[in-house]
Each structure stands twice: as structure tokens, then as C-alpha cells.
Tab-separated table of C-alpha atoms in Angstrom:
chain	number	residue	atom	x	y	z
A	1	UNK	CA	19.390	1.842	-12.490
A	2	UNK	CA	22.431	4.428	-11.809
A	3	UNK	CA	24.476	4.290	-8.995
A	4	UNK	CA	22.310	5.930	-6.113
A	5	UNK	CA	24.511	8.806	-4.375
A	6	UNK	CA	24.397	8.798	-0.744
A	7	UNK	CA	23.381	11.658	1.858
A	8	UNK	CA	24.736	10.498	5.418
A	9	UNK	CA	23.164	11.793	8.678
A	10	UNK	CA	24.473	12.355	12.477
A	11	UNK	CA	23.491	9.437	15.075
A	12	UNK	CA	21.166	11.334	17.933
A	13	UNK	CA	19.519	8.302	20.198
A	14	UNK	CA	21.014	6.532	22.848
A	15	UNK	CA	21.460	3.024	22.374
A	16	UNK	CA	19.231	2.449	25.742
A	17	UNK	CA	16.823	4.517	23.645
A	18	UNK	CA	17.492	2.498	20.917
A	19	UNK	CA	16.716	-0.908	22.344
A	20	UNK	CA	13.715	0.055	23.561
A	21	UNK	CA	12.489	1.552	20.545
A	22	UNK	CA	13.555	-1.815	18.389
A	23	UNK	CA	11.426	-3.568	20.526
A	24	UNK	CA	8.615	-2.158	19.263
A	25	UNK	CA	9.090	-3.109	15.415
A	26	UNK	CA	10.610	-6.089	15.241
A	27	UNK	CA	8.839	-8.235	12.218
A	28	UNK	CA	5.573	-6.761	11.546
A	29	UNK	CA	5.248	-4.834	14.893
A	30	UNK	CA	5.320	-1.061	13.407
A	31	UNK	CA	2.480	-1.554	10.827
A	32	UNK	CA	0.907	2.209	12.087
A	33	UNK	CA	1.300	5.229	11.063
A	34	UNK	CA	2.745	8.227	13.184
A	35	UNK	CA	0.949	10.595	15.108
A	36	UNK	CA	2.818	13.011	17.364
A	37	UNK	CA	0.031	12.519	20.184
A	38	UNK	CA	-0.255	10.316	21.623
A	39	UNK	CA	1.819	7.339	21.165
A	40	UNK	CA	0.108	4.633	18.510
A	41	UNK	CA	-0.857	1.441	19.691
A	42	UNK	CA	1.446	-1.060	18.002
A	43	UNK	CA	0.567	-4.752	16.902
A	44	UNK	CA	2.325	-7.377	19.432
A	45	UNK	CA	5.926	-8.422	17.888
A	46	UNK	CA	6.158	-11.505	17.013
A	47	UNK	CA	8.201	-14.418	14.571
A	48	UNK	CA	6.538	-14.428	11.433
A	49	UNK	CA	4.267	-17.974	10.362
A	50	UNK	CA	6.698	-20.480	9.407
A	51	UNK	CA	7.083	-20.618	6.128
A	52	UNK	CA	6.535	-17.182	4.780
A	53	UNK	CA	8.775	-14.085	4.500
A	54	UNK	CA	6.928	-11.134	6.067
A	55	UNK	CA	9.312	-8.564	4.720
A	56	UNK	CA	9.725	-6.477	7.738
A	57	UNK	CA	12.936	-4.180	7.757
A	58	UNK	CA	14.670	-4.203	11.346
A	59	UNK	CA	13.393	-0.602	11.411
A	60	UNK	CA	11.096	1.990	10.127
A	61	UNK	CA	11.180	5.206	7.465
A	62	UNK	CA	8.596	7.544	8.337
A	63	UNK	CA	7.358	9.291	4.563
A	64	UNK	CA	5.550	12.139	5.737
A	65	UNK	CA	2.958	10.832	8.379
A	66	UNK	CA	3.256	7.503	7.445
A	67	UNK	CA	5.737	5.003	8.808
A	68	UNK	CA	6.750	1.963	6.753
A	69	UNK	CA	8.339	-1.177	8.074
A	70	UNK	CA	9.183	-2.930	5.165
A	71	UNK	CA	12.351	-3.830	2.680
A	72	UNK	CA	10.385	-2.556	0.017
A	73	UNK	CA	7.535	-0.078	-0.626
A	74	UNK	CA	5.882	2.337	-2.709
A	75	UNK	CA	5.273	5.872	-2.237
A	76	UNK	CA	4.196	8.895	-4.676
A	77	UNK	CA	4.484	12.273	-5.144
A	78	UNK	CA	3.984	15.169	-7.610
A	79	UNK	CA	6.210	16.595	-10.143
A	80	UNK	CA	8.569	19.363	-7.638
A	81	UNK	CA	6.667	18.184	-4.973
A	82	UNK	CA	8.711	17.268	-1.510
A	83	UNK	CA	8.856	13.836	0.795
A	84	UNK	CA	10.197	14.313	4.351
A	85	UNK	CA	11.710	10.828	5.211
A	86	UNK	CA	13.087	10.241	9.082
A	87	UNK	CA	14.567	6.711	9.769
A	88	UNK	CA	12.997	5.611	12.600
A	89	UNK	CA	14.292	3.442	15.674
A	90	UNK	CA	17.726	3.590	14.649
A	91	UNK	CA	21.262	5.448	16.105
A	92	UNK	CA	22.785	6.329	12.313
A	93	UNK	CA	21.375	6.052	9.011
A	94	UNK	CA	22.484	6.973	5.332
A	95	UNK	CA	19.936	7.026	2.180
A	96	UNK	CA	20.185	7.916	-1.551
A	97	UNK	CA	18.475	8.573	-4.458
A	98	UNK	CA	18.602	7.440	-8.746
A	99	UNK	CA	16.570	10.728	-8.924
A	100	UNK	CA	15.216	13.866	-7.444
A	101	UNK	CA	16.947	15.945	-4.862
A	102	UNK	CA	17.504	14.943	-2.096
A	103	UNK	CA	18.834	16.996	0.646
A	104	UNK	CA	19.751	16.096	4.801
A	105	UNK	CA	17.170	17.811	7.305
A	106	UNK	CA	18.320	16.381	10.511
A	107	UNK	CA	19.254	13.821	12.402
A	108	UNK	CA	18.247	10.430	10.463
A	109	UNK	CA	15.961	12.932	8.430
A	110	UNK	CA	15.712	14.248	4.471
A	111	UNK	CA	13.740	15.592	2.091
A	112	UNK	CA	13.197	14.410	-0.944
A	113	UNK	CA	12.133	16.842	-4.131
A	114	UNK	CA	10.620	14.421	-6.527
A	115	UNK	CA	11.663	15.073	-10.447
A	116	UNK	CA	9.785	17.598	-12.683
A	117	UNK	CA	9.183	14.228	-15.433
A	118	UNK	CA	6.709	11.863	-14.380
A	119	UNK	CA	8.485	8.482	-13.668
A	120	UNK	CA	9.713	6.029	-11.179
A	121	UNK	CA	13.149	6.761	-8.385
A	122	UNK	CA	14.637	4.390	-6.105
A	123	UNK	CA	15.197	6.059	-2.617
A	124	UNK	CA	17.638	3.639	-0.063
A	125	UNK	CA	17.555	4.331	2.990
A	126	UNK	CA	20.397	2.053	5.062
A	127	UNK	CA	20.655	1.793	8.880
A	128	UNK	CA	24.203	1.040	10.730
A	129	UNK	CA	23.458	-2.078	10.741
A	130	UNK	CA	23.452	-1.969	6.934
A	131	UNK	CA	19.619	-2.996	6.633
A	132	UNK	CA	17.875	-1.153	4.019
A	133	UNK	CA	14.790	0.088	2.567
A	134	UNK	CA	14.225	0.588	-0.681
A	135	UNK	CA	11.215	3.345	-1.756
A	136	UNK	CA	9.874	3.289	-4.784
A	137	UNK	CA	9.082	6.505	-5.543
A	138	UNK	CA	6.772	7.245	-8.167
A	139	UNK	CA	6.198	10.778	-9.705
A	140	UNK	CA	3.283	11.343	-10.664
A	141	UNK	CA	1.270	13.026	-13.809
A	142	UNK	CA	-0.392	15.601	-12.857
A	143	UNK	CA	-4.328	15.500	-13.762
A	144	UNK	CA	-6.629	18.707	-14.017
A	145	UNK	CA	-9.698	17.268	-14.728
A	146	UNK	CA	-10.580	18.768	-17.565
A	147	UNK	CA	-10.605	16.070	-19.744
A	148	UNK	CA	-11.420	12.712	-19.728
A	149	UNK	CA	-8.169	10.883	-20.611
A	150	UNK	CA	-4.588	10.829	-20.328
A	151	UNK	CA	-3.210	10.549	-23.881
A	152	UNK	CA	-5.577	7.634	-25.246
A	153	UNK	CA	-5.979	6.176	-21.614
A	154	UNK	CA	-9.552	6.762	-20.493
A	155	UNK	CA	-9.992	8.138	-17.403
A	156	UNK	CA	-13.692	9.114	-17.443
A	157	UNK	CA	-15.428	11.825	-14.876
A	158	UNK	CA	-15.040	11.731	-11.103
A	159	UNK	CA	-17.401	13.925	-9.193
A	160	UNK	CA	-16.805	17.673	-8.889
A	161	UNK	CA	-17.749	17.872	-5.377
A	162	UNK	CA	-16.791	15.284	-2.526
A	163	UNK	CA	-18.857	12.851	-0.924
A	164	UNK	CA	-20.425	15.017	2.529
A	165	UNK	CA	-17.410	17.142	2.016
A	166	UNK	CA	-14.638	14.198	3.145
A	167	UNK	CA	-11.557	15.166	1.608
A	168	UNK	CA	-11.293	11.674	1.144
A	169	UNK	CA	-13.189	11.862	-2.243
A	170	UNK	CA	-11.748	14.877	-3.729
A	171	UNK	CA	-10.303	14.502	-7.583
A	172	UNK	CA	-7.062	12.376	-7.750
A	173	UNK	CA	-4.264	15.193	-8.723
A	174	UNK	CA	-2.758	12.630	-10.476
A	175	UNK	CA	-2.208	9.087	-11.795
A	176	UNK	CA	0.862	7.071	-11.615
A	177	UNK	CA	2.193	6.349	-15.349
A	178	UNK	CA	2.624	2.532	-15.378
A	179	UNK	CA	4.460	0.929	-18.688
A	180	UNK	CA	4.661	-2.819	-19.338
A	181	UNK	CA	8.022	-2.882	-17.133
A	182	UNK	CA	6.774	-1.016	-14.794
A	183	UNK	CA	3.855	-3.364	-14.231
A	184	UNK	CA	6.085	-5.781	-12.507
A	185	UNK	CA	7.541	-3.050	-9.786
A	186	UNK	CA	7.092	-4.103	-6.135
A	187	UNK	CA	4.843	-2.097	-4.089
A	188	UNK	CA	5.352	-4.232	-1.069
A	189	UNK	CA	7.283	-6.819	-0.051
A	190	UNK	CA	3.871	-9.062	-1.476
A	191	UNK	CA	2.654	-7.107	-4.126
A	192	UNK	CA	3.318	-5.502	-7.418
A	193	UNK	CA	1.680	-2.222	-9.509
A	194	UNK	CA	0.293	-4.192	-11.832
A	195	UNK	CA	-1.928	-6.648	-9.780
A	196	UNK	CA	-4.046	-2.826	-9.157
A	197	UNK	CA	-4.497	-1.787	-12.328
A	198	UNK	CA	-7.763	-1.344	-14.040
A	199	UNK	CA	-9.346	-3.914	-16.186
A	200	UNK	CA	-10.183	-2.449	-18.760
A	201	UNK	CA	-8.547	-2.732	-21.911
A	202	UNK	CA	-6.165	-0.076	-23.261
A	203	UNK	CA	-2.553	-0.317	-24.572
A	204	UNK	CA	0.317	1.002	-23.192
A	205	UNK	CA	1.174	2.919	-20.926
A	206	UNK	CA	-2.202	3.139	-18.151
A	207	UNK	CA	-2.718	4.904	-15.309
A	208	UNK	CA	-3.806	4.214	-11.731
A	209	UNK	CA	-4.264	5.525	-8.012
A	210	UNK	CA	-2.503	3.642	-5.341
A	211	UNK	CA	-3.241	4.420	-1.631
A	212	UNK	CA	-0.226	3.346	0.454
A	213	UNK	CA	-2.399	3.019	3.437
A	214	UNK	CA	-4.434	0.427	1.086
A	215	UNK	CA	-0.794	-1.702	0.507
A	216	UNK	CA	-0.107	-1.670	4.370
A	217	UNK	CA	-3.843	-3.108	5.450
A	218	UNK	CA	-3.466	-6.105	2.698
A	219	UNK	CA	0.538	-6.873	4.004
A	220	UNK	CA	-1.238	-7.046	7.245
A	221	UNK	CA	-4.276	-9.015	6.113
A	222	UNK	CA	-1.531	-11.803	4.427
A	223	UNK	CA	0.635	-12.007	7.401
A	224	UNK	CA	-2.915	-13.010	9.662
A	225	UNK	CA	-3.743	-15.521	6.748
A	226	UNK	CA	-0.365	-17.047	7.557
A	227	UNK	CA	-0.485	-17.063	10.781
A	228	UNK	CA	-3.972	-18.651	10.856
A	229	UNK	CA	-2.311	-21.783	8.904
A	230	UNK	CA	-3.104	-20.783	4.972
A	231	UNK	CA	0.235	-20.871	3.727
A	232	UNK	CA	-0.080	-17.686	0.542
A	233	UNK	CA	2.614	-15.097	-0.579
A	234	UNK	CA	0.169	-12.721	-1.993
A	235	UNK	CA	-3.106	-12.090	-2.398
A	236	UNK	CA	-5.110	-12.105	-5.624
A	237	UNK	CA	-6.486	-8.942	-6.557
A	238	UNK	CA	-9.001	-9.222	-8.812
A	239	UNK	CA	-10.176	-5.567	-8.410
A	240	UNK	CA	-8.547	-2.552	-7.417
A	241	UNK	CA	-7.794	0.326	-9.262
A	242	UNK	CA	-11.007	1.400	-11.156
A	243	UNK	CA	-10.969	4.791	-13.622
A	244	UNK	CA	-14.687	6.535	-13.288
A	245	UNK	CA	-15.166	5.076	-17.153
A	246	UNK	CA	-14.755	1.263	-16.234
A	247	UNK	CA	-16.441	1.621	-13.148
A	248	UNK	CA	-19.509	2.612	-14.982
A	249	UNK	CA	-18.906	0.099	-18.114
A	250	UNK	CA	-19.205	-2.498	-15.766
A	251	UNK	CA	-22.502	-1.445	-14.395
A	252	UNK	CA	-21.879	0.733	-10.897
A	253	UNK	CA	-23.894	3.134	-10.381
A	254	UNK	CA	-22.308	4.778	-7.302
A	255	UNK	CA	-19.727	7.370	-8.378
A	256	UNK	CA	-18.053	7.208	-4.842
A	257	UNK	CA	-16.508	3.919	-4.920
A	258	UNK	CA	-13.504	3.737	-3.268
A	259	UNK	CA	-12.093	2.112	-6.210
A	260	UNK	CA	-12.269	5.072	-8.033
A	261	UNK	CA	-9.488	6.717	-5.207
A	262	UNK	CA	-7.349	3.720	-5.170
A	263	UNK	CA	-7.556	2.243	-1.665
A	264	UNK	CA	-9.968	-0.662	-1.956
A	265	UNK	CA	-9.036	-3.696	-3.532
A	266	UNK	CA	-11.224	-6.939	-3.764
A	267	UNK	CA	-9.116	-9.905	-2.945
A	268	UNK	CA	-9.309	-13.533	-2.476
A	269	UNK	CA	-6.161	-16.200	-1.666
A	270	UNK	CA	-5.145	-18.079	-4.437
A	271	UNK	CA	-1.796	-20.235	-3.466
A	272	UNK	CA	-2.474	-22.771	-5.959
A	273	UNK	CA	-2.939	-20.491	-9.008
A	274	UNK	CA	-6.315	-21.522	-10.610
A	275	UNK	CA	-8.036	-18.468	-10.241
A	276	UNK	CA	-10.329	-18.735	-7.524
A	277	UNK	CA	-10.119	-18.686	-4.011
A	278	UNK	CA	-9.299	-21.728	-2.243
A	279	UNK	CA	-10.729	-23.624	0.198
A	280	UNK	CA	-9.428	-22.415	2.841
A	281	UNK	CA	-12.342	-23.551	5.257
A	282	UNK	CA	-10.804	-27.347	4.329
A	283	UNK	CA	-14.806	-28.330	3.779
A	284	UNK	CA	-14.503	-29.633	0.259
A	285	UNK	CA	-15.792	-26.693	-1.484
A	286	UNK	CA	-15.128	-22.922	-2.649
A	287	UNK	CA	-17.995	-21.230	-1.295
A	288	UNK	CA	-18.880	-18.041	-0.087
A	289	UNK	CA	-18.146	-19.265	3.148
A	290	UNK	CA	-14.182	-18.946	1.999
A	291	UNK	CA	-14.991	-15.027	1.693
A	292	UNK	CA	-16.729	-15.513	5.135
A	293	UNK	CA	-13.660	-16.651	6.406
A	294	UNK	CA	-11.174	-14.243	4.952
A	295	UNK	CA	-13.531	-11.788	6.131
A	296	UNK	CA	-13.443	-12.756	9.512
A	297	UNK	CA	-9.102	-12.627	9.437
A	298	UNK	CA	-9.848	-8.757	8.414
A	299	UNK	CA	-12.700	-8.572	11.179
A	300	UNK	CA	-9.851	-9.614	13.696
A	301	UNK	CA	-7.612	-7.170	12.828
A	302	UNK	CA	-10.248	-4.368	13.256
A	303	UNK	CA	-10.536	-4.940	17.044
A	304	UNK	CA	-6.667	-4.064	17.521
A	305	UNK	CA	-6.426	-0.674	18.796
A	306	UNK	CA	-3.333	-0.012	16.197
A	307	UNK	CA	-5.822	-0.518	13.179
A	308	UNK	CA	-7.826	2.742	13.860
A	309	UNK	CA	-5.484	3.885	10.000
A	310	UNK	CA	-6.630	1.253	8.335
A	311	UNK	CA	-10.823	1.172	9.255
A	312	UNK	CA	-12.675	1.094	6.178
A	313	UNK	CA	-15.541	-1.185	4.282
A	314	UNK	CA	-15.386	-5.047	4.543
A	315	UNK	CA	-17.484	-6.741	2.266
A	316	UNK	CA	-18.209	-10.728	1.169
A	317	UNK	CA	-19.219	-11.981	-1.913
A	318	UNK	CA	-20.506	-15.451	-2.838
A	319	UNK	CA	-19.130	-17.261	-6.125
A	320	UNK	CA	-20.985	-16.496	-9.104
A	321	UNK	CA	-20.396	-17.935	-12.677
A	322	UNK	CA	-17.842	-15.951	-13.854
A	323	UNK	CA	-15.871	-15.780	-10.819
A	324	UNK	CA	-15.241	-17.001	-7.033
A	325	UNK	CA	-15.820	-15.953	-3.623
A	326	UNK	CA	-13.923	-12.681	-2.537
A	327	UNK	CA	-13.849	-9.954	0.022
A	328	UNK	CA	-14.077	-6.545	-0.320
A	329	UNK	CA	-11.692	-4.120	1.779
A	330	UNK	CA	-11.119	-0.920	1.807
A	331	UNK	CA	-9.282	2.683	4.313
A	332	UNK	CA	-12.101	4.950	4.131
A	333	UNK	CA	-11.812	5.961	7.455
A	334	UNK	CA	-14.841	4.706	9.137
A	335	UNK	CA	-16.123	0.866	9.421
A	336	UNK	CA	-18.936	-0.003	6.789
A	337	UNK	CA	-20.091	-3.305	6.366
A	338	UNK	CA	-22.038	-5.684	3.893
């Protein structure tokens, strides 16, 4: 990728400000997002399990209303469309970008004007103390709706109307383009674009809707797998993305699944690579009381006060013959359970 230019900033905190405010996000502390008022509840700070690399930045970039912690992490935007970024819980901070505009808005702060072509930008953001984050930046095609495809990807029919009127279901405005390189890009320090993508079979390139909230509840879920002794660097996702076409090829009849909007993803851990989840109970046997397990690291994370962003469905299912146990999670906004 080309050399990314740089846009520096002014320093405006106090380093008594400063210290304070580090305090609050050191490892995976600042896994919120930001609301003006009142102040979030954060997750305690502390060392990450032994063993695994948590990918926490030593401070923050706040992308619109959403503050991200990590090295590395994915955000989108459409063609012209703009990204305020704001480095958080630092004194100075410099950032660039392979493409776009991008312009200084303050203190620490920029905007971003993603590219009129459909495609992926690296965004750096770099602290004094020369940490950085990288943002992957994707630009996305733009969708109307008025067909049922994107070149010869199917896309099928989402509902014209959302769900009770929750703005949460409205049509996708459009779909990142992912190419057989692209597939590989992280998303999070734990997880790459193609682990979401649709199962159904297409060539290249295919399309898919990512929720970023979605990528910040699973880097969350990991780290309390860790930490409860199950030593995994990612989780298996062995259903995220669906298009409204594969959702009903594979026999759903609900035309609201969160699938369909790109922030669920059914997971299971897999550290030894055969496919299935492990037992991670230590009873023998893969059973659905693995996914009962799993479940229950999610369930614990739900009674923190800083998880109100990331309340959604939770859901277990047993092994059948095709498959293993997994859970279900999703961000809808309000807890469901089954």
C-alpha cells in the first residue's frame, strides 16, 4: 500500500489529565462506546490471560460514536461519505491516510471523506508515544434495493418496512465488496472479513454487512474465554453474514434475522482446528453443554453495566449431525433469549 501522508494535530490535555484518563483503557478497559452523558461505565483494567495477545492499543480512536481500543479494526463508510475520528486519552497524536481526504478538525481530531470508488483505505492514527492504530476503512457499494443482486452476487429481498419501526432493520445502504485478498483483511485484532461472509456459493468478488459493534462484543467474548482458562485466538464463526437469498435457501422463515444486518454471528471455540467446538467443559464430550458454557461467558458479560452497547440475543444450540454445539449472539439492542 502507498506511503500514508500524515495530518499532525496540537496537544490540548494535561498530562495530570492524561494519567487519569490512561487509567481507564489500559488492555481491554475502553471496550464502550461514547456517549457525551453521562460518563460510560468501563470494564475493570486488567493484564490480559497469560498466553494470549488481547490487542488493546495504549489508547482509543473514537469513529463517530464509537470508540475503539484496538491495534487494528474495521470501520465503513459510503462513497463521499465523512468519518470524524478524535484520538482519545492521549496529549498529541498524528494519523494518515492511503486514501480519501482527510482533513484536521481539532485538537487530536479529523475527518475523514471516504473515496467516491468502492474499496478498502488504511487510516493510522499514531499517539506520542508512537503507538498506533490502524483502521481499515472500507468504502462501501452503495445498494438501492431495486434489484436483487450486485453484479452476479445474489443478494435477495430484505423487507421494505422495518421490524416495529426499529431503525435497526432498515435496508443495508450498502455491502462491503470483498475479493479473494480481501478475504484475509483483519477486522480485529482476532478476526478477519472473510470468517463473516455468507455461505453460499458464488465466485468472486461477494458482498457482506459487518456491524462494528458485532466485532467489539466477540473481542470481548474471546478475551473472557481466556481469562476463564480456554486458551483460543479466535473464534469460529460458522455463521454470520447472511444475504436475504441464503437465509431463505437454508430454510428461515423469519425475514428479520439479524444475520441479514450483519451483527449476529454464531460461534463456537475451536483451538484445535477440527471443526467443532471443543470440550471446553473438560467432561469427555462435545455436547451442547459446551454451548451452555460459552453461553454462560456471554451471560457474564451482560451483567456489566458497560455492556448496555452490546445487549442483544444469546442463543444455544445442541450438536446435530452435520455440525457441533454453538451459540448464537447478537447487538440488537435489547436482551432476547433461547
Amino acid at each position: 500500500m502507498a506511503q500514508i501522508p500524515v495530518v499532525r494535530t496540537r496537544p490540548s490535555l494535561t498530562p495530570a489529565l492524561l494519567a487519569l484518563l490512561a487509567m481507564a483503557v489500559v488492555a481491554l478497559g475502553a471496550l464502550w462506546l461514547v456517549q457525551p452523558e453521562p460518563e460510560p461505565d468501563l470494564p475493570p483494567a486488567e493484564p490480559a490471560p497469560e498466553g494470549f495477545l488481547d490487542g488493546a492499543a495504549g489508547f482509543a480512536v473514537q469513529v463517530d460514536d464509537l470508540a475503539i481500543p484496538y491495534d487494528t479494526f474495521a470501520v465503513t463508510a459510503l462513497p463521499g461519505d465523512t468519518l470524524r475520528l478524535e484520538a482519545l486519552f492521549v496529549a498529541d497524536a498524528q494519523a494518515g491516510a492511503s486514501d480519501g481526504t482527510l482533513a484536521e478538525a481539532g485538537p487530536r481530531t479529523w475527518r475523514w471523506a471516504a473515496p467516491e470508488t468502492p474499496g478498502l483505505a488504511r487510516i493510522e492514527v499514531t499517539s506520542a508515544e508512537d503507538e498506533t492504530i490502524s483502521l481499515h476503512a472500507f468504502t462501501l457499494v452503495p445498494f438501492d434495493h431495486e434489484s436483487d443482486a450486485i453484479g452476479d452476487y445474489r443478494i435477495g429481498d430484505y423487507e421494505d418496512e422495518p421490524m416495529d419501526g426499529n431503525p435497526a432493520y432498515e435496508e443495508p445502504p450498502g455491502f462491503v465488496r470483498v475479493t479473494r485478498e480481501l478475504a484475509d483483511v483483519d477486522v480485529a485484532p482476532h478476526f478477519e472479513l472473510g470468517q463473516f461472509l455468507a455461505k453460499q456459493e458464488s465466485d468472486w468478488p461477494k458482498y457482506l454487512v459487518l456491524s462494528p459493534e458485532l466485532l467489539l462484543k466477540l473481542e470481548r467474548v474471546l478475551y473472557a474465554v481466556n481469562e476463564a482458562g480456554v486458551e483460543a485466538h479466535t473464534l469460529t464463526v460458522l455463521s454470520g453474514y447472511r444475504t436475504p437469498a441464503y437465509n431463505a435457501a437454508i430454510g428461515n422463515e423469519t425475514t428479520y434475522s439479524r444475520h441479514l444486518y450483519g451483527d449476529a454471528a454464531d460461534v463456537f471455540v475451536d483451538a484445535d482446528g477440527d471443526g467443532v467446538m471443543d470440550d471446553v467443559t473438560g467432561d469427555g464430550a462435545v455436547t451442547e453443554a459446551d454451548a451452555e458454557w460459552l453461553a454462560a461467558v456471554v451471560e457474564d458479560l451482560a451483567d456489566q453495566p458497560w455492556y448496555a452497547p452490546f445487549v442483544g440475543g444469546l442463543g444455544i444450540y445442541g450438536p446435530a449431525p452435520h455440525r457441533g454445539p454453538f451459540v448464537h449472539v447478537d447487538t440488537r439492542g435489547e436482551p432476547v433469549r433461547w
